[in-house]
Amino acid sequence: MSLWVPFEKFNLELLKRTTIYDRHQLENMYGQWTTYANSIANVLMMVPSPDESDSCVGHLEHQPIFQSTLTNKAKCNVPANCKMYLEAGSGFGYALLHRILLFVNSKYGRNCAMFSEKEDKYLTDKLCFMAYNENQYIALSDFAVPDLFGESIALCGLLGHAHFLTNFWVKSIMMHQKVDGCFMADVSKSNEDFNEKTVNETKQWSLSQGNDMLNGFCNKHMTSVALLKVWSGYDDGVKRQSRELLENL
C-alpha cells in the first residue's frame, strides 16, 4: 500500500446510512438463492468480465506513480470503457468487487482519480453499500460464498466502512484458516495439515495459475482476502477508530 495516501478512517456517517434487510427483502433484490448463485457464477456475463477488469488494472499498472500534491488529485489515464465499467457495471457478484478494486488500485496504487477525488469517493461509498446488502444475503445463507463475502469485507473495510467488520462476519472468514495459517474456500479442509514433502510447486509465473497453491493445501484468493481483512481491522489507527465507533453506538 502507498505511503502518500492516508488510509481511510472509519466513518460513523456511513454506518448510520446502512439498512438491515430481512431475507424476504433480499430475495426481492437478488432472487432466490439458486438463481443468485448461478448468476454470480456466470462471470463472463458480468460487467466488467474478468478479462475486462484485468485489462483496466493493467492500464493502471503501466502508469507512473503520481506524487502527492496539495492540489486536486491527478486524473488516471485509462480507456473510456474502464470508466464506463465503474459508472454502469454489474451491481452484484465479483464484477461489483472488481469495480471497487479498480478504485482502490487507482487511489492507493497510483495516487490518481478515475473521475475526481470527490466523485470517486461518492461512487466507492455507493458500491460498498451495494456490497454490504449482498453480504447480508450471503450471511443469511450460511456464508455460502466465502471468497466473495470476505473480499467485500476486506475492500470496503479498507475504505472506511466499519459496518463490514462485525465480529460475527469476521469470525466466519477466520473459520476458513488452516492450522498452518493460510486459508481455504472449503471450510471442511481447514483442519488438514500441510506436509511440505508432498508439495511440488511450479516455477511458472503465478498469475497464470489458478487459485490453489501448495498442491491445493491453500487458496491464494482466500488467503490474500483474509490477510487484507485482518490488516484493515487491526491496524493501530483502525483500533483507535474502532474504540471511537463503539463509544458512539
CSV table of C-alpha atoms in Angstrom, one decimal:
chain,number,residue,atom,x,y,z
A,1,MET,CA,0.0,0.0,0.0
A,2,SER,CA,1.0,3.6,-0.6
A,3,LEU,CA,2.8,5.9,1.7
A,4,TRP,CA,1.4,9.1,0.1
A,5,VAL,CA,-2.3,8.5,0.6
A,6,PRO,CA,-3.7,8.4,4.2
A,7,PHE,CA,-5.8,5.4,4.9
A,8,GLU,CA,-9.5,5.9,5.4
A,9,LYS,CA,-10.8,6.3,8.9
A,10,PHE,CA,-13.9,4.6,10.0
A,11,ASN,CA,-16.8,6.9,9.1
A,12,LEU,CA,-19.8,6.9,11.5
A,13,GLU,CA,-22.0,8.6,8.9
A,14,LEU,CA,-21.5,5.6,6.6
A,15,LEU,CA,-22.7,3.3,9.5
A,16,LYS,CA,-25.8,5.4,10.0
A,17,ARG,CA,-26.7,5.2,6.4
A,18,THR,CA,-26.8,1.4,6.3
A,19,THR,CA,-30.0,-0.6,6.1
A,20,ILE,CA,-30.6,-4.0,7.6
A,21,TYR,CA,-32.9,-6.2,5.4
A,22,ASP,CA,-34.6,-9.4,6.1
A,23,ARG,CA,-34.4,-12.5,3.9
A,24,HIS,CA,-37.6,-11.7,2.0
A,25,GLN,CA,-36.4,-8.3,1.1
A,26,LEU,CA,-33.0,-9.6,0.0
A,27,GLU,CA,-34.7,-12.2,-2.2
A,28,ASN,CA,-36.6,-9.5,-3.8
A,29,MET,CA,-33.3,-7.7,-4.6
A,30,TYR,CA,-31.3,-10.7,-5.7
A,31,GLY,CA,-33.8,-13.5,-6.5
A,32,GLN,CA,-34.0,-16.9,-4.9
A,33,TRP,CA,-30.6,-18.2,-3.7
A,34,THR,CA,-30.2,-20.7,-6.5
A,35,THR,CA,-30.9,-18.0,-9.1
A,36,TYR,CA,-28.4,-15.7,-7.4
A,37,ALA,CA,-25.7,-18.3,-7.1
A,38,ASN,CA,-26.0,-19.2,-10.8
A,39,SER,CA,-25.8,-15.5,-11.7
A,40,ILE,CA,-22.6,-14.8,-9.8
A,41,ALA,CA,-21.0,-18.0,-11.1
A,42,ASN,CA,-21.6,-16.8,-14.7
A,43,VAL,CA,-18.7,-14.3,-14.5
A,44,LEU,CA,-18.3,-13.9,-18.3
A,45,MET,CA,-21.7,-12.2,-18.4
A,46,MET,CA,-20.8,-9.7,-15.8
A,47,VAL,CA,-19.6,-6.1,-16.4
A,48,PRO,CA,-16.7,-6.0,-16.2
A,49,SER,CA,-15.8,-9.5,-17.1
A,50,PRO,CA,-12.6,-10.9,-15.5
A,51,ASP,CA,-10.6,-10.1,-18.7
A,52,GLU,CA,-12.0,-6.6,-18.9
A,53,SER,CA,-11.2,-6.0,-15.3
A,54,ASP,CA,-7.7,-7.3,-15.7
A,55,SER,CA,-7.2,-5.1,-18.8
A,56,CYS,CA,-8.2,-2.0,-16.8
A,57,VAL,CA,-5.9,-2.9,-13.9
A,58,GLY,CA,-3.1,-3.4,-16.5
A,59,HIS,CA,-3.6,0.1,-17.9
A,60,LEU,CA,-3.2,1.5,-14.4
A,61,GLU,CA,-0.1,-0.5,-13.7
A,62,HIS,CA,1.6,1.0,-16.7
A,63,GLN,CA,1.1,4.5,-15.5
A,64,PRO,CA,3.6,6.4,-13.4
A,65,ILE,CA,3.0,6.8,-9.7
A,66,PHE,CA,1.7,10.4,-9.2
A,67,GLN,CA,3.4,12.3,-6.5
A,68,SER,CA,1.3,13.7,-3.7
A,69,THR,CA,0.3,17.3,-4.1
A,70,LEU,CA,-1.9,19.8,-2.2
A,71,THR,CA,-4.0,20.5,-5.3
A,72,ASN,CA,-6.5,18.3,-7.0
A,73,LYS,CA,-5.5,14.6,-7.5
A,74,ALA,CA,-4.2,13.8,-10.9
A,75,LYS,CA,-6.5,12.0,-13.4
A,76,CYS,CA,-5.9,8.4,-14.2
A,77,ASN,CA,-5.2,7.8,-17.9
A,78,VAL,CA,-7.4,4.8,-18.7
A,79,PRO,CA,-9.6,3.9,-21.7
A,80,ALA,CA,-13.2,5.2,-21.6
A,81,ASN,CA,-14.6,1.7,-21.3
A,82,CYS,CA,-12.8,1.3,-17.9
A,83,LYS,CA,-14.6,4.4,-16.6
A,84,MET,CA,-17.9,3.1,-18.1
A,85,TYR,CA,-17.5,-0.1,-16.0
A,86,LEU,CA,-17.1,1.9,-12.9
A,87,GLU,CA,-20.3,4.0,-13.5
A,88,ALA,CA,-22.6,1.4,-15.0
A,89,GLY,CA,-21.2,-2.1,-14.3
A,90,SER,CA,-22.9,-5.1,-12.7
A,91,GLY,CA,-24.3,-4.3,-9.3
A,92,PHE,CA,-23.5,-7.6,-7.6
A,93,GLY,CA,-21.1,-10.5,-7.5
A,94,TYR,CA,-17.4,-10.5,-8.4
A,95,ALA,CA,-17.9,-7.7,-11.0
A,96,LEU,CA,-19.1,-5.3,-8.3
A,97,LEU,CA,-16.0,-6.0,-6.3
A,98,HIS,CA,-13.8,-5.6,-9.3
A,99,ARG,CA,-15.3,-2.2,-9.8
A,100,ILE,CA,-14.4,-1.3,-6.2
A,101,LEU,CA,-10.9,-2.9,-6.6
A,102,LEU,CA,-10.2,-0.6,-9.6
A,103,PHE,CA,-10.9,2.4,-7.5
A,104,VAL,CA,-8.6,1.0,-4.7
A,105,ASN,CA,-5.8,0.4,-7.2
A,106,SER,CA,-6.1,3.9,-8.6
A,107,LYS,CA,-6.1,5.6,-5.2
A,108,TYR,CA,-3.5,3.5,-3.3
A,109,GLY,CA,-1.5,2.2,-6.2
A,110,ARG,CA,-1.1,5.2,-8.5
A,111,ASN,CA,-2.5,8.1,-6.4
A,112,CYS,CA,-4.8,9.2,-9.2
A,113,ALA,CA,-8.5,9.7,-9.5
A,114,MET,CA,-10.7,7.9,-12.1
A,115,PHE,CA,-13.1,10.9,-12.3
A,116,SER,CA,-12.3,13.3,-9.5
A,117,GLU,CA,-11.4,12.8,-5.8
A,118,LYS,CA,-15.0,13.7,-4.8
A,119,GLU,CA,-16.8,11.6,-7.4
A,120,ASP,CA,-14.5,8.6,-6.7
A,121,LYS,CA,-15.4,8.8,-3.0
A,122,TYR,CA,-19.1,9.1,-3.8
A,123,LEU,CA,-19.0,6.1,-6.2
A,124,THR,CA,-16.9,3.8,-3.9
A,125,ASP,CA,-19.3,4.5,-1.0
A,126,LYS,CA,-22.3,3.7,-3.3
A,127,LEU,CA,-20.7,0.5,-4.4
A,128,CYS,CA,-19.8,-0.6,-0.9
A,129,PHE,CA,-23.4,-0.1,0.2
A,130,MET,CA,-24.4,-2.4,-2.6
A,131,ALA,CA,-21.8,-4.9,-1.5
A,132,TYR,CA,-23.0,-4.7,2.1
A,133,ASN,CA,-26.5,-5.6,1.1
A,134,GLU,CA,-25.2,-8.5,-0.9
A,135,ASN,CA,-23.1,-9.6,2.1
A,136,GLN,CA,-26.3,-9.6,4.3
A,137,TYR,CA,-27.8,-12.1,1.8
A,138,ILE,CA,-24.7,-14.3,1.9
A,139,ALA,CA,-24.6,-14.2,5.7
A,140,LEU,CA,-28.2,-15.3,5.9
A,141,SER,CA,-27.4,-18.2,3.5
A,142,ASP,CA,-24.8,-19.8,5.8
A,143,PHE,CA,-21.9,-17.8,4.3
A,144,ALA,CA,-22.1,-19.9,1.2
A,145,VAL,CA,-19.8,-17.8,-0.9
A,146,PRO,CA,-16.9,-17.1,1.5
A,147,ASP,CA,-14.4,-15.6,-1.0
A,148,LEU,CA,-16.9,-13.1,-2.3
A,149,PHE,CA,-18.1,-12.3,1.2
A,150,GLY,CA,-14.5,-11.9,2.5
A,151,GLU,CA,-13.4,-9.7,-0.4
A,152,SER,CA,-16.2,-7.3,0.3
A,153,ILE,CA,-15.2,-7.0,4.0
A,154,ALA,CA,-11.5,-6.5,3.0
A,155,LEU,CA,-12.0,-3.8,0.3
A,156,CYS,CA,-14.8,-1.8,1.9
A,157,GLY,CA,-13.3,-2.1,5.4
A,158,LEU,CA,-10.1,-0.6,3.9
A,159,LEU,CA,-12.2,2.3,2.5
A,160,GLY,CA,-13.6,3.2,6.0
A,161,HIS,CA,-16.9,1.1,6.1
A,162,ALA,CA,-16.7,-0.1,9.7
A,163,HIS,CA,-20.1,-1.9,9.4
A,164,PHE,CA,-18.4,-4.6,7.4
A,165,LEU,CA,-16.1,-5.5,10.3
A,166,THR,CA,-18.6,-7.1,12.7
A,167,ASN,CA,-17.3,-9.9,14.9
A,168,PHE,CA,-19.7,-12.4,13.5
A,169,TRP,CA,-18.8,-11.7,9.9
A,170,VAL,CA,-15.0,-11.6,10.6
A,171,LYS,CA,-15.2,-14.9,12.6
A,172,SER,CA,-17.0,-16.6,9.7
A,173,ILE,CA,-13.9,-15.9,7.5
A,174,MET,CA,-11.5,-17.0,10.2
A,175,MET,CA,-13.1,-20.4,10.2
A,176,HIS,CA,-11.5,-21.0,6.8
A,177,GLN,CA,-8.0,-20.7,8.2
A,178,LYS,CA,-5.9,-23.8,8.2
A,179,VAL,CA,-3.7,-24.9,11.1
A,180,ASP,CA,-0.7,-23.8,9.0
A,181,GLY,CA,-2.0,-20.2,8.7
A,182,CYS,CA,-3.3,-20.0,5.1
A,183,PHE,CA,-6.9,-20.1,4.1
A,184,MET,CA,-9.2,-22.4,2.1
A,185,ALA,CA,-12.6,-21.6,0.5
A,186,ASP,CA,-13.8,-25.0,1.6
A,187,VAL,CA,-14.1,-24.9,5.4
A,188,SER,CA,-14.1,-28.7,5.6
A,189,LYS,CA,-10.4,-28.7,4.6
A,190,SER,CA,-9.3,-26.2,7.2
A,191,ASN,CA,-8.1,-28.8,9.6
A,192,GLU,CA,-5.9,-30.6,7.2
A,193,ASP,CA,-2.1,-30.4,8.0
A,194,PHE,CA,0.3,-29.1,5.5
A,195,ASN,CA,3.1,-31.5,4.6
A,196,GLU,CA,5.9,-29.8,2.7
A,197,LYS,CA,7.1,-33.2,1.4
A,198,THR,CA,4.0,-33.5,-0.8
A,199,VAL,CA,4.4,-30.1,-2.4
A,200,ASN,CA,5.8,-29.8,-5.9
A,201,GLU,CA,5.5,-26.1,-6.7
A,202,THR,CA,5.8,-24.9,-10.3
A,203,LYS,CA,8.1,-22.0,-11.1
A,204,GLN,CA,5.7,-20.8,-13.8
A,205,TRP,CA,4.5,-17.2,-13.3
A,206,SER,CA,2.0,-17.4,-10.5
A,207,LEU,CA,-0.6,-15.1,-12.1
A,208,SER,CA,-1.1,-17.7,-14.9
A,209,GLN,CA,-2.1,-20.3,-12.4
A,210,GLY,CA,-5.3,-21.0,-10.6
A,211,ASN,CA,-6.1,-20.0,-7.0
A,212,ASP,CA,-4.8,-23.2,-5.5
A,213,MET,CA,-1.2,-23.2,-4.2
A,214,LEU,CA,1.0,-25.7,-2.3
A,215,ASN,CA,-0.7,-28.5,-4.3
A,216,GLY,CA,-4.2,-27.5,-3.1
A,217,PHE,CA,-3.4,-27.1,0.6
A,218,CYS,CA,-4.0,-23.3,0.4
A,219,ASN,CA,-6.1,-20.9,-1.7
A,220,LYS,CA,-4.4,-17.7,-2.9
A,221,HIS,CA,-7.5,-15.7,-3.2
A,222,MET,CA,-9.0,-16.6,0.2
A,223,THR,CA,-5.6,-16.1,1.9
A,224,SER,CA,-4.9,-12.7,0.4
A,225,VAL,CA,-8.5,-11.5,1.1
A,226,ALA,CA,-8.3,-12.7,4.7
A,227,LEU,CA,-4.9,-11.0,5.2
A,228,LEU,CA,-6.3,-7.7,3.9
A,229,LYS,CA,-9.3,-8.1,6.1
A,230,VAL,CA,-7.3,-8.7,9.2
A,231,TRP,CA,-5.0,-5.8,8.4
A,232,SER,CA,-7.9,-3.5,7.9
A,233,GLY,CA,-9.4,-4.5,11.2
A,234,TYR,CA,-6.3,-4.5,13.4
A,235,ASP,CA,-4.1,-1.7,12.1
A,236,ASP,CA,-3.2,0.6,15.0
A,237,GLY,CA,-5.0,3.5,13.6
A,238,VAL,CA,-8.1,1.4,12.9
A,239,LYS,CA,-8.0,0.2,16.5
A,240,ARG,CA,-8.4,3.7,17.7
A,241,GLN,CA,-11.2,4.3,15.3
A,242,SER,CA,-12.9,1.1,16.5
A,243,ARG,CA,-12.9,2.3,20.1
A,244,GLU,CA,-14.5,5.6,19.0
A,245,LEU,CA,-17.1,3.7,17.0
A,246,LEU,CA,-18.0,1.5,19.9
A,247,GLU,CA,-18.3,4.5,22.2
A,248,ASN,CA,-20.8,6.2,19.8
A,249,LEU,CA,-23.0,3.2,19.1
